Amino acid sequence: LRGASPDGMVDMADSALGQMRKARADSYNAGMATIRTDPAVLDFKPIVDDFAKTIDIGTFKGKTVNRSAVGTQKEILDILTEWRALDPVEFHTPAGFDALKQTLRDVQQNTKPGTASHTIASKVYNSVKAQIEKQAPSYAKTMKDYAEASDRLDQLKKTFARTTNAADETAVSRLLSTARNNVTSNYSQRGRMLDELAKYEPTLPAAIAGQTLNSYGPRGLTANLAGTGGLAAVASNPFLVAGAPAFMPKVVGE
């Protein structure tokens, strides 16, 4: 009420998001540390079988009709052939398959979404991911937790305008809206999302409340009532002046 500033609120929100990113990374690294020490040797054959199902993409009766797609197939085939020949104890473990998945992810990202090449790369990438999750359940939980944490972060960044190029003024407006229960706050939905930030910056709600109540002049509907109907009431009954402090946010806040 006496010291918080709009910039300070935004800094606190950014700090909370930063702490959430760190917590996500710490959780992921802890999960992957367990996976990296898992000595289980996973079955490579399902991945080869899934790759075989993509052979017809980009060809017709053995003839190439999509050179880009066939080129992607050849690149993936070379990767799988090399990886399959490596020492299973070192490279067919959950950690080894995760490294293979990252290699295939690189191929996938170099293809254009919606193309046959992208379809091929995605099928094989997802096949490797599925095999790790099926044969190493702890990996599935680690990836699921990471995905859920990422979704929460993305939602909070969009809700409170902390995405790239978003204006700080917009962030201030959205943070202040959490103190209301109307359409501007999505009927308290923003307030519930603020609770997520408050787990990492507990004083943020107090800073918002202070900003909401730090002016002597009323705002919104209260301002309209005090400024129009209120004046008429005072004109007819001067004793109502005694109730004026009830319309002053600063006074109420103090």
PDB file of C-alpha atoms in Angstrom:
ATOM      1  CA  LEU A   1       0.000   0.000   0.000  1.00  0.00           C
ATOM      2  CA  ARG A   2       2.834   2.415   0.840  1.00  0.00           C
ATOM      3  CA  GLY A   3       5.824   1.124  -1.098  1.00  0.00           C
ATOM      4  CA  ALA A   4       4.919  -1.246  -3.954  1.00  0.00           C
ATOM      5  CA  SER A   5       5.183   0.091  -7.498  1.00  0.00           C
ATOM      6  CA  PRO A   6       3.736  -1.182 -10.784  1.00  0.00           C
ATOM      7  CA  ASP A   7       7.253  -2.019 -11.986  1.00  0.00           C
ATOM      8  CA  GLY A   8       7.848  -3.889  -8.764  1.00  0.00           C
ATOM      9  CA  MET A   9       4.787  -6.059  -9.360  1.00  0.00           C
ATOM     10  CA  VAL A  10       6.033  -6.997 -12.829  1.00  0.00           C
ATOM     11  CA  ASP A  11       9.489  -7.792 -11.442  1.00  0.00           C
ATOM     12  CA  MET A  12       7.913 -10.057  -8.845  1.00  0.00           C
ATOM     13  CA  ALA A  13       5.867 -11.848 -11.503  1.00  0.00           C
ATOM     14  CA  ASP A  14       9.008 -12.335 -13.604  1.00  0.00           C
ATOM     15  CA  SER A  15      10.847 -13.646 -10.554  1.00  0.00           C
ATOM     16  CA  ALA A  16       8.073 -16.179  -9.873  1.00  0.00           C
ATOM     17  CA  LEU A  17       8.170 -17.390 -13.476  1.00  0.00           C
ATOM     18  CA  GLY A  18      11.952 -17.696 -13.282  1.00  0.00           C
ATOM     19  CA  GLN A  19      11.684 -19.780 -10.126  1.00  0.00           C
ATOM     20  CA  MET A  20       9.080 -21.991 -11.817  1.00  0.00           C
ATOM     21  CA  ARG A  21      11.444 -22.554 -14.748  1.00  0.00           C
ATOM     22  CA  LYS A  22      14.217 -23.519 -12.342  1.00  0.00           C
ATOM     23  CA  ALA A  23      11.921 -25.918 -10.465  1.00  0.00           C
ATOM     24  CA  ARG A  24      10.934 -27.495 -13.789  1.00  0.00           C
ATOM     25  CA  ALA A  25      14.586 -27.927 -14.783  1.00  0.00           C
ATOM     26  CA  ASP A  26      15.564 -29.325 -11.371  1.00  0.00           C
ATOM     27  CA  SER A  27      12.745 -31.867 -11.494  1.00  0.00           C
ATOM     28  CA  TYR A  28      13.661 -32.891 -15.041  1.00  0.00           C
ATOM     29  CA  ASN A  29      17.352 -33.253 -14.239  1.00  0.00           C
ATOM     30  CA  ALA A  30      16.588 -35.333 -11.138  1.00  0.00           C
ATOM     31  CA  GLY A  31      14.371 -37.652 -13.188  1.00  0.00           C
ATOM     32  CA  MET A  32      16.923 -37.958 -15.983  1.00  0.00           C
ATOM     33  CA  ALA A  33      19.686 -38.700 -13.460  1.00  0.00           C
ATOM     34  CA  THR A  34      17.773 -41.829 -12.477  1.00  0.00           C
ATOM     35  CA  ILE A  35      17.201 -42.771 -16.108  1.00  0.00           C
ATOM     36  CA  ARG A  36      20.892 -42.341 -16.988  1.00  0.00           C
ATOM     37  CA  THR A  37      21.815 -44.939 -14.392  1.00  0.00           C
ATOM     38  CA  ASP A  38      19.178 -47.442 -15.580  1.00  0.00           C
ATOM     39  CA  PRO A  39      21.134 -50.371 -17.090  1.00  0.00           C
ATOM     40  CA  ALA A  40      18.129 -51.971 -18.814  1.00  0.00           C
ATOM     41  CA  VAL A  41      18.702 -52.865 -22.488  1.00  0.00           C
ATOM     42  CA  LEU A  42      15.651 -51.921 -24.566  1.00  0.00           C
ATOM     43  CA  ASP A  43      14.313 -53.731 -27.614  1.00  0.00           C
ATOM     44  CA  PHE A  44      15.330 -51.994 -30.860  1.00  0.00           C
ATOM     45  CA  LYS A  45      13.120 -54.071 -33.181  1.00  0.00           C
ATOM     46  CA  PRO A  46       9.834 -52.106 -32.676  1.00  0.00           C
ATOM     47  CA  ILE A  47      11.591 -48.954 -33.886  1.00  0.00           C
ATOM     48  CA  VAL A  48      12.827 -50.710 -37.036  1.00  0.00           C
ATOM     49  CA  ASP A  49       9.325 -52.077 -37.640  1.00  0.00           C
ATOM     50  CA  ASP A  50       7.796 -48.611 -37.344  1.00  0.00           C
ATOM     51  CA  PHE A  51      10.382 -47.185 -39.725  1.00  0.00           C
ATOM     52  CA  ALA A  52       9.539 -49.927 -42.249  1.00  0.00           C
ATOM     53  CA  LYS A  53       5.946 -48.652 -42.289  1.00  0.00           C
ATOM     54  CA  THR A  54       7.150 -45.343 -43.731  1.00  0.00           C
ATOM     55  CA  ILE A  55       8.945 -46.873 -46.730  1.00  0.00           C
ATOM     56  CA  ASP A  56       5.987 -46.401 -49.085  1.00  0.00           C
ATOM     57  CA  ILE A  57       5.794 -42.680 -48.330  1.00  0.00           C
ATOM     58  CA  GLY A  58       7.328 -40.769 -51.229  1.00  0.00           C
ATOM     59  CA  THR A  59       7.436 -43.764 -53.579  1.00  0.00           C
ATOM     60  CA  PHE A  60       5.135 -45.521 -56.043  1.00  0.00           C
ATOM     61  CA  LYS A  61       5.795 -49.176 -56.835  1.00  0.00           C
ATOM     62  CA  GLY A  62       9.413 -48.706 -55.897  1.00  0.00           C
ATOM     63  CA  LYS A  63       9.828 -45.514 -57.907  1.00  0.00           C
ATOM     64  CA  THR A  64      10.700 -42.226 -56.220  1.00  0.00           C
ATOM     65  CA  VAL A  65       7.956 -39.624 -56.511  1.00  0.00           C
ATOM     66  CA  ASN A  66       9.065 -37.347 -53.649  1.00  0.00           C
ATOM     67  CA  ARG A  67      12.833 -36.916 -53.530  1.00  0.00           C
ATOM     68  CA  SER A  68      12.774 -34.955 -50.288  1.00  0.00           C
ATOM     69  CA  ALA A  69      10.793 -37.685 -48.509  1.00  0.00           C
ATOM     70  CA  VAL A  70      13.058 -40.428 -49.815  1.00  0.00           C
ATOM     71  CA  GLY A  71      16.082 -38.371 -48.799  1.00  0.00           C
ATOM     72  CA  THR A  72      14.716 -38.124 -45.253  1.00  0.00           C
ATOM     73  CA  GLN A  73      14.106 -41.882 -45.223  1.00  0.00           C
ATOM     74  CA  LYS A  74      17.709 -42.493 -46.242  1.00  0.00           C
ATOM     75  CA  GLU A  75      19.017 -40.156 -43.538  1.00  0.00           C
ATOM     76  CA  ILE A  76      16.937 -41.879 -40.856  1.00  0.00           C
ATOM     77  CA  LEU A  77      17.865 -45.337 -42.130  1.00  0.00           C
ATOM     78  CA  ASP A  78      21.554 -44.458 -41.819  1.00  0.00           C
ATOM     79  CA  ILE A  79      21.026 -43.246 -38.247  1.00  0.00           C
ATOM     80  CA  LEU A  80      19.067 -46.341 -37.204  1.00  0.00           C
ATOM     81  CA  THR A  81      21.540 -48.706 -38.896  1.00  0.00           C
ATOM     82  CA  GLU A  82      24.462 -47.096 -37.111  1.00  0.00           C
ATOM     83  CA  TRP A  83      22.712 -46.976 -33.727  1.00  0.00           C
ATOM     84  CA  ARG A  84      21.492 -50.559 -33.929  1.00  0.00           C
ATOM     85  CA  ALA A  85      25.056 -51.784 -34.485  1.00  0.00           C
ATOM     86  CA  LEU A  86      26.388 -50.013 -31.387  1.00  0.00           C
ATOM     87  CA  ASP A  87      27.007 -51.816 -28.080  1.00  0.00           C
ATOM     88  CA  PRO A  88      23.511 -52.415 -26.614  1.00  0.00           C
ATOM     89  CA  VAL A  89      24.811 -52.144 -23.047  1.00  0.00           C
ATOM     90  CA  GLU A  90      25.889 -48.560 -23.753  1.00  0.00           C
ATOM     91  CA  PHE A  91      23.508 -47.329 -26.479  1.00  0.00           C
ATOM     92  CA  HIS A  92      20.283 -49.356 -26.165  1.00  0.00           C
ATOM     93  CA  THR A  93      19.588 -48.258 -22.598  1.00  0.00           C
ATOM     94  CA  PRO A  94      16.902 -45.665 -21.713  1.00  0.00           C
ATOM     95  CA  ALA A  95      19.598 -42.963 -21.807  1.00  0.00           C
ATOM     96  CA  GLY A  96      20.907 -44.292 -25.137  1.00  0.00           C
ATOM     97  CA  PHE A  97      17.435 -44.288 -26.665  1.00  0.00           C
ATOM     98  CA  ASP A  98      16.913 -40.744 -25.386  1.00  0.00           C
ATOM     99  CA  ALA A  99      20.082 -39.701 -27.232  1.00  0.00           C
ATOM    100  CA  LEU A 100      18.764 -41.436 -30.358  1.00  0.00           C
ATOM    101  CA  LYS A 101      15.488 -39.561 -29.946  1.00  0.00           C
ATOM    102  CA  GLN A 102      17.373 -36.252 -29.820  1.00  0.00           C
ATOM    103  CA  THR A 103      19.246 -37.179 -33.003  1.00  0.00           C
ATOM    104  CA  LEU A 104      15.963 -37.877 -34.767  1.00  0.00           C
ATOM    105  CA  ARG A 105      14.482 -34.686 -33.355  1.00  0.00           C
ATOM    106  CA  ASP A 106      17.210 -32.784 -35.176  1.00  0.00           C
ATOM    107  CA  VAL A 107      16.161 -34.464 -38.443  1.00  0.00           C
ATOM    108  CA  GLN A 108      12.509 -33.675 -37.751  1.00  0.00           C
ATOM    109  CA  GLN A 109      13.184 -29.990 -37.066  1.00  0.00           C
ATOM    110  CA  ASN A 110      14.957 -29.677 -40.404  1.00  0.00           C
ATOM    111  CA  THR A 111      11.791 -30.714 -42.247  1.00  0.00           C
ATOM    112  CA  LYS A 112       8.825 -28.498 -43.025  1.00  0.00           C
ATOM    113  CA  PRO A 113       5.589 -29.259 -41.132  1.00  0.00           C
ATOM    114  CA  GLY A 114       2.896 -30.696 -43.372  1.00  0.00           C
ATOM    115  CA  THR A 115       5.363 -32.363 -45.742  1.00  0.00           C
ATOM    116  CA  ALA A 116       5.951 -36.062 -46.318  1.00  0.00           C
ATOM    117  CA  SER A 117       9.469 -35.656 -44.942  1.00  0.00           C
ATOM    118  CA  HIS A 118       8.100 -34.245 -41.694  1.00  0.00           C
ATOM    119  CA  THR A 119       5.589 -37.098 -41.433  1.00  0.00           C
ATOM    120  CA  ILE A 120       8.341 -39.707 -41.805  1.00  0.00           C
ATOM    121  CA  ALA A 121      10.654 -38.057 -39.289  1.00  0.00           C
ATOM    122  CA  SER A 122       7.821 -37.568 -36.784  1.00  0.00           C
ATOM    123  CA  LYS A 123       6.695 -41.204 -36.998  1.00  0.00           C
ATOM    124  CA  VAL A 124      10.163 -42.550 -36.236  1.00  0.00           C
ATOM    125  CA  TYR A 125      10.854 -39.917 -33.559  1.00  0.00           C
ATOM    126  CA  ASN A 126       7.574 -40.776 -31.811  1.00  0.00           C
ATOM    127  CA  SER A 127       8.339 -44.478 -32.148  1.00  0.00           C
ATOM    128  CA  VAL A 128      11.596 -44.092 -30.202  1.00  0.00           C
ATOM    129  CA  LYS A 129       9.863 -41.938 -27.576  1.00  0.00           C
ATOM    130  CA  ALA A 130       7.061 -44.511 -27.210  1.00  0.00           C
ATOM    131  CA  GLN A 131       9.519 -47.364 -26.746  1.00  0.00           C
ATOM    132  CA  ILE A 132      11.368 -45.547 -23.976  1.00  0.00           C
ATOM    133  CA  GLU A 133       8.092 -44.767 -22.211  1.00  0.00           C
ATOM    134  CA  LYS A 134       6.860 -48.350 -22.627  1.00  0.00           C
ATOM    135  CA  GLN A 135      10.049 -50.048 -21.495  1.00  0.00           C
ATOM    136  CA  ALA A 136      11.199 -47.479 -18.911  1.00  0.00           C
ATOM    137  CA  PRO A 137       8.135 -46.137 -17.000  1.00  0.00           C
ATOM    138  CA  SER A 138      10.196 -43.637 -14.970  1.00  0.00           C
ATOM    139  CA  TYR A 139      11.072 -41.863 -18.237  1.00  0.00           C
ATOM    140  CA  ALA A 140       7.390 -41.463 -19.096  1.00  0.00           C
ATOM    141  CA  LYS A 141       6.706 -39.806 -15.725  1.00  0.00           C
ATOM    142  CA  THR A 142       9.681 -37.458 -16.087  1.00  0.00           C
ATOM    143  CA  MET A 143       8.583 -36.333 -19.552  1.00  0.00           C
ATOM    144  CA  LYS A 144       4.934 -36.001 -18.469  1.00  0.00           C
ATOM    145  CA  ASP A 145       5.873 -33.826 -15.482  1.00  0.00           C
ATOM    146  CA  TYR A 146       8.096 -31.664 -17.695  1.00  0.00           C
ATOM    147  CA  ALA A 147       5.338 -31.220 -20.292  1.00  0.00           C
ATOM    148  CA  GLU A 148       2.758 -30.274 -17.649  1.00  0.00           C
ATOM    149  CA  ALA A 149       5.142 -27.762 -16.038  1.00  0.00           C
ATOM    150  CA  SER A 150       5.853 -26.254 -19.472  1.00  0.00           C
ATOM    151  CA  ASP A 151       2.128 -25.929 -20.199  1.00  0.00           C
ATOM    152  CA  ARG A 152       1.560 -24.127 -16.877  1.00  0.00           C
ATOM    153  CA  LEU A 153       4.423 -21.753 -17.580  1.00  0.00           C
ATOM    154  CA  ASP A 154       3.146 -20.962 -21.070  1.00  0.00           C
ATOM    155  CA  GLN A 155      -0.365 -20.330 -19.765  1.00  0.00           C
ATOM    156  CA  LEU A 156       0.849 -18.016 -17.007  1.00  0.00           C
ATOM    157  CA  LYS A 157       3.108 -16.095 -19.412  1.00  0.00           C
ATOM    158  CA  LYS A 158       0.182 -15.521 -21.799  1.00  0.00           C
ATOM    159  CA  THR A 159      -2.289 -14.651 -19.043  1.00  0.00           C
ATOM    160  CA  PHE A 160      -0.029 -12.039 -17.444  1.00  0.00           C
ATOM    161  CA  ALA A 161       1.523 -10.733 -20.681  1.00  0.00           C
ATOM    162  CA  ARG A 162       5.063 -11.932 -19.992  1.00  0.00           C
ATOM    163  CA  THR A 163       5.622 -13.300 -23.481  1.00  0.00           C
ATOM    164  CA  THR A 164       8.201 -11.878 -25.872  1.00  0.00           C
ATOM    165  CA  ASN A 165       7.459  -8.251 -26.878  1.00  0.00           C
ATOM    166  CA  ALA A 166       4.540  -7.952 -24.425  1.00  0.00           C
ATOM    167  CA  ALA A 167       4.323  -4.480 -22.870  1.00  0.00           C
ATOM    168  CA  ASP A 168       4.876  -4.047 -19.133  1.00  0.00           C
ATOM    169  CA  GLU A 169       1.782  -1.810 -19.035  1.00  0.00           C
ATOM    170  CA  THR A 170      -0.331  -4.765 -20.187  1.00  0.00           C
ATOM    171  CA  ALA A 171       1.207  -6.951 -17.497  1.00  0.00           C
ATOM    172  CA  VAL A 172       0.393  -4.348 -14.824  1.00  0.00           C
ATOM    173  CA  SER A 173      -3.215  -4.122 -16.006  1.00  0.00           C
ATOM    174  CA  ARG A 174      -3.659  -7.882 -15.936  1.00  0.00           C
ATOM    175  CA  LEU A 175      -2.034  -8.273 -12.544  1.00  0.00           C
ATOM    176  CA  LEU A 176      -4.286  -5.555 -11.091  1.00  0.00           C
ATOM    177  CA  SER A 177      -7.347  -7.240 -12.614  1.00  0.00           C
ATOM    178  CA  THR A 178      -6.809 -10.223 -10.293  1.00  0.00           C
ATOM    179  CA  ALA A 179      -8.200  -8.084  -7.464  1.00  0.00           C
ATOM    180  CA  ARG A 180     -11.580  -7.984  -9.219  1.00  0.00           C
ATOM    181  CA  ASN A 181     -14.227 -10.584  -9.921  1.00  0.00           C
ATOM    182  CA  ASN A 182     -15.649  -9.556 -13.273  1.00  0.00           C
ATOM    183  CA  VAL A 183     -15.140 -10.060 -16.990  1.00  0.00           C
ATOM    184  CA  THR A 184     -11.708  -8.355 -16.960  1.00  0.00           C
ATOM    185  CA  SER A 185     -10.422 -11.043 -14.597  1.00  0.00           C
ATOM    186  CA  ASN A 186     -12.285 -13.850 -16.389  1.00  0.00           C
ATOM    187  CA  TYR A 187     -14.433 -14.049 -13.269  1.00  0.00           C
ATOM    188  CA  SER A 188     -11.568 -14.768 -10.845  1.00  0.00           C
ATOM    189  CA  GLN A 189      -9.756 -17.186 -13.177  1.00  0.00           C
ATOM    190  CA  ARG A 190      -6.785 -14.825 -13.213  1.00  0.00           C
ATOM    191  CA  GLY A 191      -6.917 -14.690  -9.439  1.00  0.00           C
ATOM    192  CA  ARG A 192      -6.626 -18.456  -9.267  1.00  0.00           C
ATOM    193  CA  MET A 193      -3.681 -18.333 -11.667  1.00  0.00           C
ATOM    194  CA  LEU A 194      -2.069 -15.642  -9.518  1.00  0.00           C
ATOM    195  CA  ASP A 195      -2.024 -18.229  -6.734  1.00  0.00           C
ATOM    196  CA  GLU A 196       0.486 -20.191  -8.848  1.00  0.00           C
ATOM    197  CA  LEU A 197       2.843 -17.208  -8.934  1.00  0.00           C
ATOM    198  CA  ALA A 198       2.281 -16.539  -5.237  1.00  0.00           C
ATOM    199  CA  LYS A 199       3.731 -19.952  -4.369  1.00  0.00           C
ATOM    200  CA  TYR A 200       7.088 -18.512  -5.434  1.00  0.00           C
ATOM    201  CA  GLU A 201       6.517 -14.808  -4.624  1.00  0.00           C
ATOM    202  CA  PRO A 202       4.182 -14.811  -1.588  1.00  0.00           C
ATOM    203  CA  THR A 203       4.067 -10.999  -1.291  1.00  0.00           C
ATOM    204  CA  LEU A 204       2.864 -10.448  -4.879  1.00  0.00           C
ATOM    205  CA  PRO A 205      -0.868 -10.515  -3.962  1.00  0.00           C
ATOM    206  CA  ALA A 206      -0.170  -7.936  -1.223  1.00  0.00           C
ATOM    207  CA  ALA A 207       1.634  -5.703  -3.726  1.00  0.00           C
ATOM    208  CA  ILE A 208      -1.352  -5.924  -6.074  1.00  0.00           C
ATOM    209  CA  ALA A 209      -3.776  -5.143  -3.239  1.00  0.00           C
ATOM    210  CA  GLY A 210      -1.635  -2.152  -2.259  1.00  0.00           C
ATOM    211  CA  GLN A 211      -1.671  -0.792  -5.804  1.00  0.00           C
ATOM    212  CA  THR A 212      -5.436  -1.260  -5.953  1.00  0.00           C
ATOM    213  CA  LEU A 213      -5.966   0.749  -2.760  1.00  0.00           C
ATOM    214  CA  ASN A 214      -3.192   3.353  -2.972  1.00  0.00           C
ATOM    215  CA  SER A 215      -5.195   6.311  -4.313  1.00  0.00           C
ATOM    216  CA  TYR A 216      -7.517   8.638  -2.426  1.00  0.00           C
ATOM    217  CA  GLY A 217      -9.810   8.967  -5.429  1.00  0.00           C
ATOM    218  CA  PRO A 218     -12.272   6.084  -5.991  1.00  0.00           C
ATOM    219  CA  ARG A 219     -12.216   4.115  -9.237  1.00  0.00           C
ATOM    220  CA  GLY A 220     -14.715   2.364 -11.453  1.00  0.00           C
ATOM    221  CA  LEU A 221     -18.342   2.035 -10.349  1.00  0.00           C
ATOM    222  CA  THR A 222     -17.563   3.378  -6.893  1.00  0.00           C
ATOM    223  CA  ALA A 223     -16.140   6.521  -8.487  1.00  0.00           C
ATOM    224  CA  ASN A 224     -19.293   6.973 -10.549  1.00  0.00           C
ATOM    225  CA  LEU A 225     -21.538   6.566  -7.525  1.00  0.00           C
ATOM    226  CA  ALA A 226     -19.450   8.936  -5.436  1.00  0.00           C
ATOM    227  CA  GLY A 227     -19.126  11.485  -8.211  1.00  0.00           C
ATOM    228  CA  THR A 228     -22.720  11.653  -9.448  1.00  0.00           C
ATOM    229  CA  GLY A 229     -25.345  10.121  -7.191  1.00  0.00           C
ATOM    230  CA  GLY A 230     -23.063  10.848  -4.246  1.00  0.00           C
ATOM    231  CA  LEU A 231     -23.007  14.570  -4.975  1.00  0.00           C
ATOM    232  CA  ALA A 232     -26.765  14.714  -5.255  1.00  0.00           C
ATOM    233  CA  ALA A 233     -27.136  12.869  -1.957  1.00  0.00           C
ATOM    234  CA  VAL A 234     -24.720  15.237  -0.192  1.00  0.00           C
ATOM    235  CA  ALA A 235     -26.565  18.247  -1.587  1.00  0.00           C
ATOM    236  CA  SER A 236     -29.793  17.043  -0.028  1.00  0.00           C
ATOM    237  CA  ASN A 237     -28.167  15.802   3.191  1.00  0.00           C
ATOM    238  CA  PRO A 238     -24.794  17.420   4.129  1.00  0.00           C
ATOM    239  CA  PHE A 239     -24.391  14.989   7.053  1.00  0.00           C
ATOM    240  CA  LEU A 240     -23.491  12.293   4.468  1.00  0.00           C
ATOM    241  CA  VAL A 241     -20.073  13.974   4.152  1.00  0.00           C
ATOM    242  CA  ALA A 242     -19.095  11.946   7.217  1.00  0.00           C
ATOM    243  CA  GLY A 243     -19.321   8.816   5.086  1.00  0.00           C
ATOM    244  CA  ALA A 244     -16.919  10.111   2.421  1.00  0.00           C
ATOM    245  CA  PRO A 245     -13.890   8.154   3.706  1.00  0.00           C
ATOM    246  CA  ALA A 246     -15.701   4.932   2.796  1.00  0.00           C
ATOM    247  CA  PHE A 247     -15.281   5.965  -0.847  1.00  0.00           C
ATOM    248  CA  MET A 248     -11.529   6.610  -0.488  1.00  0.00           C
ATOM    249  CA  PRO A 249      -9.480   3.482  -1.306  1.00  0.00           C
ATOM    250  CA  LYS A 250      -6.392   4.811   0.476  1.00  0.00           C
ATOM    251  CA  VAL A 251      -8.323   5.410   3.685  1.00  0.00           C
ATOM    252  CA  VAL A 252     -10.016   2.006   3.519  1.00  0.00           C
ATOM    253  CA  GLY A 253      -6.687   0.358   2.807  1.00  0.00           C
ATOM    254  CA  GLU A 254      -4.924   2.006   5.718  1.00  0.00           C
TER     255      GLU A 254
END
